Coordinates of C-alpha atoms in Angstrom, one line a residue:
M1 CA -0.3 0.4 0.1
K2 CA 2.6 2.5 0.7
S3 CA 4.5 1.0 -2.0
G4 CA 2.0 2.3 -3.9
K5 CA 1.5 5.1 -2.5
R6 CA 5.0 6.1 -3.1
K7 CA 4.9 5.1 -6.6
K8 CA 1.8 7.6 -7.3
G9 CA 3.8 10.5 -5.0
T10 CA 7.4 10.2 -7.7
A11 CA 5.0 10.0 -10.7
A12 CA 3.1 13.3 -9.8
F13 CA 6.6 14.8 -8.5
I14 CA 8.2 14.1 -12.1
A15 CA 4.4 15.5 -14.2
A16 CA 4.5 18.6 -11.8
C17 CA 8.8 18.7 -12.8
L18 CA 8.2 18.1 -16.6
F19 CA 4.3 20.9 -17.0
P20 CA 6.7 23.6 -17.4
S21 CA 8.4 22.3 -19.5
L22 CA 6.3 21.1 -21.5
I23 CA 4.8 24.3 -21.7
L24 CA 7.8 26.3 -22.6
L25 CA 7.7 23.8 -25.5
S26 CA 4.2 23.8 -26.7
L27 CA 4.4 27.8 -26.6
F28 CA 7.8 28.3 -28.5
V29 CA 8.3 25.0 -31.1
I30 CA 5.5 22.8 -31.7
Y31 CA 2.7 26.0 -31.8
P32 CA 5.6 28.6 -34.0
T33 CA 6.0 25.0 -36.1
L34 CA 2.3 24.4 -36.9
S35 CA 1.7 28.0 -37.2
I36 CA 4.1 28.0 -40.1
F37 CA 2.5 25.2 -42.0
R38 CA -0.8 26.7 -41.4
V39 CA 0.7 29.8 -42.6
S40 CA 1.8 28.1 -46.3
L41 CA -1.2 27.7 -48.1
Y42 CA -2.2 31.4 -47.7
K43 CA -1.2 33.9 -50.2
W44 CA -0.3 36.5 -47.8
G45 CA 2.1 39.9 -47.9
G46 CA 3.2 39.3 -44.5
Y47 CA 2.1 42.8 -42.9
S48 CA -1.1 43.4 -44.3
A49 CA -4.8 41.8 -43.0
E50 CA -5.9 40.1 -46.0
K51 CA -5.2 36.6 -46.7
I52 CA -6.6 34.6 -49.1
F53 CA -6.7 30.1 -48.6
T54 CA -4.9 28.9 -51.6
G55 CA -4.0 25.4 -50.1
F56 CA -1.2 23.7 -51.5
E57 CA -0.4 26.2 -54.0
N58 CA 2.6 28.1 -52.5
Y59 CA 4.0 24.7 -52.6
K60 CA 2.9 24.0 -56.5
I61 CA 4.6 27.0 -57.2
L62 CA 8.3 25.9 -55.1
F63 CA 8.0 23.0 -56.4
R64 CA 8.0 24.7 -60.3
D65 CA 10.6 27.5 -59.0
G66 CA 14.3 26.6 -60.4
R67 CA 15.8 29.3 -57.9
F68 CA 14.6 27.5 -54.6
F69 CA 16.1 24.4 -56.3
D70 CA 19.1 26.5 -56.3
S71 CA 19.3 27.2 -53.2
L72 CA 18.8 23.4 -51.9
R73 CA 21.4 22.2 -54.3
N74 CA 23.7 24.7 -52.5
S75 CA 22.6 24.3 -48.5
F76 CA 23.1 20.0 -49.6
L77 CA 26.5 21.3 -51.1
L78 CA 27.5 22.7 -47.9
I79 CA 26.5 20.1 -45.6
I80 CA 27.9 17.8 -47.8
V81 CA 31.9 19.6 -47.9
V82 CA 31.4 21.4 -44.9
T83 CA 30.5 18.5 -42.7
A84 CA 33.2 16.3 -44.3
V85 CA 36.0 18.5 -44.5
T86 CA 35.2 19.9 -41.1
L87 CA 35.4 16.3 -39.1
V88 CA 38.6 15.2 -40.5
L89 CA 40.1 18.6 -39.7
S90 CA 38.3 18.6 -36.3
L91 CA 39.5 14.8 -35.5
F92 CA 43.3 15.8 -36.5
T93 CA 43.5 19.0 -33.9
A94 CA 41.7 16.1 -31.6
E95 CA 44.5 13.1 -32.0
V96 CA 47.4 15.8 -32.0
L97 CA 46.6 18.1 -29.5
S98 CA 45.6 14.8 -27.0
R99 CA 47.9 12.1 -28.4
E100 CA 50.9 13.8 -29.0
K101 CA 54.0 15.5 -26.9
L102 CA 53.9 19.4 -28.4
F103 CA 54.7 21.9 -27.0
G104 CA 52.0 24.9 -25.6
K105 CA 49.0 22.7 -25.7
T106 CA 46.8 24.9 -24.4
F107 CA 48.0 28.1 -26.7
F108 CA 47.4 25.7 -30.1
R109 CA 43.8 24.7 -28.1
I110 CA 42.4 28.1 -26.9
V111 CA 44.2 29.4 -30.6
F112 CA 41.6 26.6 -32.7
Y113 CA 38.4 27.8 -30.2
I114 CA 38.9 31.5 -30.7
P115 CA 36.3 31.2 -34.5
N116 CA 33.6 29.9 -31.9
I117 CA 33.4 32.5 -29.5
L118 CA 33.5 35.1 -32.5
S119 CA 30.5 36.5 -33.9
T120 CA 28.8 35.6 -37.2
V121 CA 29.4 38.7 -38.1
V122 CA 32.4 39.5 -37.3
I123 CA 33.9 35.7 -39.2
A124 CA 31.8 37.2 -41.8
A125 CA 34.0 40.8 -42.4
V126 CA 36.7 39.2 -41.9
F127 CA 36.6 36.8 -45.2
S128 CA 34.8 39.7 -47.2
A129 CA 38.0 41.7 -46.4
I130 CA 40.6 37.9 -47.2
Y131 CA 39.1 38.0 -50.4
D132 CA 38.6 40.9 -51.4
P133 CA 39.8 41.0 -55.2
S134 CA 41.6 44.2 -54.9
R135 CA 43.6 44.4 -51.4
G136 CA 42.6 41.2 -50.2
L137 CA 45.3 38.9 -48.7
L138 CA 44.1 35.8 -50.8
N139 CA 45.3 37.8 -54.0
S140 CA 47.8 39.3 -52.7
V141 CA 49.3 36.1 -51.9
I142 CA 47.6 34.5 -54.9
S143 CA 49.9 37.6 -57.2
L144 CA 53.2 36.8 -55.5
F145 CA 53.8 33.3 -57.6
S146 CA 51.3 34.7 -60.4
P147 CA 51.4 38.6 -60.7
G148 CA 48.6 40.2 -62.0
T149 CA 45.9 37.2 -61.6
R150 CA 42.9 38.8 -59.6
I151 CA 40.5 36.5 -58.7
L152 CA 36.2 37.5 -57.7
W153 CA 35.9 35.1 -54.8
L154 CA 32.7 36.4 -53.9
G155 CA 32.0 37.9 -57.2
D156 CA 32.1 34.9 -59.3
R157 CA 29.0 32.7 -59.2
S158 CA 31.0 29.2 -59.6
L159 CA 33.1 29.9 -56.7
V160 CA 31.0 32.2 -53.9
I161 CA 29.8 29.0 -52.4
Y162 CA 32.7 27.1 -51.4
S163 CA 34.4 30.6 -50.5
V164 CA 31.7 30.6 -47.6
A165 CA 32.3 27.2 -47.5
I166 CA 36.1 27.7 -46.0
A167 CA 34.8 30.7 -43.7
M168 CA 32.3 28.3 -41.8
I169 CA 35.2 25.3 -41.6
W170 CA 37.4 28.1 -40.2
Q171 CA 34.3 28.5 -37.7
A172 CA 34.0 25.0 -37.1
V173 CA 36.7 22.9 -36.6
G174 CA 38.0 24.3 -33.1
Y175 CA 33.7 23.8 -31.5
Y176 CA 34.6 19.7 -32.5
M177 CA 37.4 20.1 -31.6
V178 CA 37.0 20.3 -28.1
M179 CA 34.1 17.8 -27.8
Y180 CA 36.5 15.4 -29.8
M181 CA 39.2 16.1 -27.3
S182 CA 37.0 15.6 -24.1
S183 CA 35.6 12.4 -25.7
M184 CA 39.4 11.4 -26.2
A185 CA 40.2 11.6 -22.7
Q186 CA 37.3 8.9 -21.7
I187 CA 39.6 6.5 -23.5
P188 CA 41.5 4.5 -20.7
E189 CA 45.2 5.1 -21.9
S190 CA 45.4 0.9 -21.2
L191 CA 43.8 0.1 -24.4
Y192 CA 46.1 2.1 -26.4
E193 CA 49.1 0.7 -24.9
A194 CA 47.5 -2.8 -25.5
A195 CA 46.9 -1.5 -28.9
S196 CA 51.3 -0.9 -28.9
L197 CA 51.6 -4.3 -27.8
E198 CA 50.0 -6.0 -30.5
G199 CA 52.2 -4.1 -33.2
A200 CA 49.3 -1.4 -34.4
G201 CA 51.0 1.9 -35.0
R202 CA 49.6 5.6 -34.6
L203 CA 47.5 5.5 -37.4
R204 CA 46.0 1.6 -36.5
S205 CA 45.5 2.7 -33.0
F206 CA 43.5 5.9 -34.0
F207 CA 41.0 4.2 -35.9
S208 CA 40.7 0.0 -34.0
V209 CA 41.4 2.2 -30.6
T210 CA 40.3 6.3 -30.9
L211 CA 36.7 6.1 -33.1
P212 CA 35.6 3.5 -31.3
G213 CA 35.9 5.1 -28.3
I214 CA 34.5 8.1 -29.5
A215 CA 31.7 6.5 -32.1
P216 CA 28.6 8.0 -29.8
T217 CA 30.0 11.6 -29.6
L218 CA 31.0 11.2 -33.3
R219 CA 27.1 10.5 -33.8
T220 CA 25.8 12.9 -32.0
T221 CA 28.1 15.6 -33.7
L222 CA 27.0 14.7 -37.6
T223 CA 23.5 15.7 -36.2
F224 CA 24.6 19.0 -34.9
F225 CA 26.9 19.2 -38.2
I226 CA 23.4 19.4 -40.4
I227 CA 21.8 22.2 -37.8
S228 CA 24.4 24.3 -37.7
N229 CA 25.6 24.7 -41.3
I230 CA 22.4 25.2 -41.9
N231 CA 21.6 28.2 -39.8
I232 CA 25.7 29.4 -40.2
S233 CA 25.3 29.2 -43.7
F234 CA 22.0 31.9 -43.6
L235 CA 23.6 33.9 -41.2
L236 CA 27.2 34.3 -43.1
V237 CA 25.9 34.6 -46.5
R238 CA 23.3 37.5 -45.7
A239 CA 26.5 39.2 -43.8
M240 CA 29.2 37.9 -46.8
T241 CA 26.7 38.0 -50.2
G242 CA 23.7 39.2 -50.1
G243 CA 22.7 35.7 -52.0
G244 CA 24.8 37.0 -54.2
P245 CA 26.2 36.8 -57.4
D246 CA 23.1 35.5 -59.3
G247 CA 21.9 33.5 -56.7
G248 CA 25.3 31.6 -56.6
S249 CA 25.5 31.4 -52.6
E250 CA 21.5 31.5 -52.4
V251 CA 20.7 29.5 -49.3
L252 CA 17.7 27.3 -48.2
L253 CA 16.9 29.9 -45.0
S254 CA 18.5 32.9 -47.0
Y255 CA 15.7 32.2 -49.9
M256 CA 13.0 31.8 -47.4
Y257 CA 13.7 34.9 -46.2
K258 CA 14.2 37.0 -49.0
Q259 CA 10.8 35.7 -50.0
A260 CA 9.1 36.4 -46.6
Y261 CA 10.3 39.4 -46.0
T262 CA 11.9 41.2 -49.4
N263 CA 9.3 40.4 -51.9
S264 CA 6.5 40.2 -49.8
S265 CA 5.2 36.9 -50.4
Y266 CA 5.2 35.5 -46.5
G267 CA 2.8 32.5 -47.5
Y268 CA 5.3 31.5 -49.6
G269 CA 8.1 31.9 -47.4
M270 CA 7.0 30.0 -44.9
A271 CA 6.0 27.3 -47.7
I272 CA 10.1 27.4 -48.3
G273 CA 10.1 27.2 -43.9
T274 CA 7.8 24.3 -44.0
V275 CA 10.2 22.1 -47.0
V276 CA 13.8 23.6 -44.9
F277 CA 12.1 21.9 -42.0
L278 CA 11.3 18.5 -43.2
F279 CA 14.4 18.3 -44.8
S280 CA 16.5 19.2 -41.8
F281 CA 14.9 16.7 -39.9
A282 CA 14.9 13.9 -43.0
L283 CA 18.8 14.7 -43.0
A284 CA 19.0 14.0 -39.0
A285 CA 17.0 11.3 -39.0
A286 CA 18.9 10.1 -42.2
V287 CA 22.3 9.8 -40.2
N288 CA 21.0 8.8 -36.8
L289 CA 19.8 5.4 -39.1
A290 CA 22.8 5.4 -41.0
T291 CA 24.8 5.6 -37.9
R292 CA 23.0 3.3 -35.4
T293 CA 25.4 0.6 -33.6
K294 CA 23.8 -2.5 -32.6
D295 CA 24.1 -3.1 -28.8

């Protein structure tokens, strides 16, 4: 009898603790998400009182919109390129700073992490200066080996998205490096000693001991990569290129913003937002499924 009352009391306490969180989740996540889908069914400028229900007409327009597919391609390209390069660089730097005997390890850790604490606008300003075609550092270095060369890093439609990718990688490497170093610190040293006794070198130890040891962190960070890439790419594109030249650096969120707030097509912008939500959710689910391990 007392055990039953104790269980009910525990359940009531847990419910009371969860209730405020559920209220906040409903108000600031679930309701806005549902509202985005609801508004996407209307033709609405966003500022006028007149709303015309059009059903799925915005989605029909969206899937015939070449600019939307250009932004989708750019977003997917950034997710693939930035994720792959950032993953390799952050793993490499984490392994070196964790396992190798280097002078000034703390200094290098701070240096690599600094970009993560900088504002995205500051990072955009730094790389805009580096990419400046006339006085930028990058073209100045290239001109030492090839005089007269003037590359429009942010003005060439074929180069601009990769220029944005480099800024994103520079900003992200230090953050993920710290996460991997923290996970590597939890791996028992005895495992490395056993691998060494079996004749494994540094590279073999990395793939046989380090990677399996940090597998849960890798799985989590891959999901972070997708979410952060979609968000950070929007901020950098807005600050560095505005989506130009000729849509060459347009990404999903920047195109959504432009349609909703610049072209006064709020309903259409929310249709894009709905697709972005589903796209992000599907990618995160695919990553979790692909990296799922058997217990």
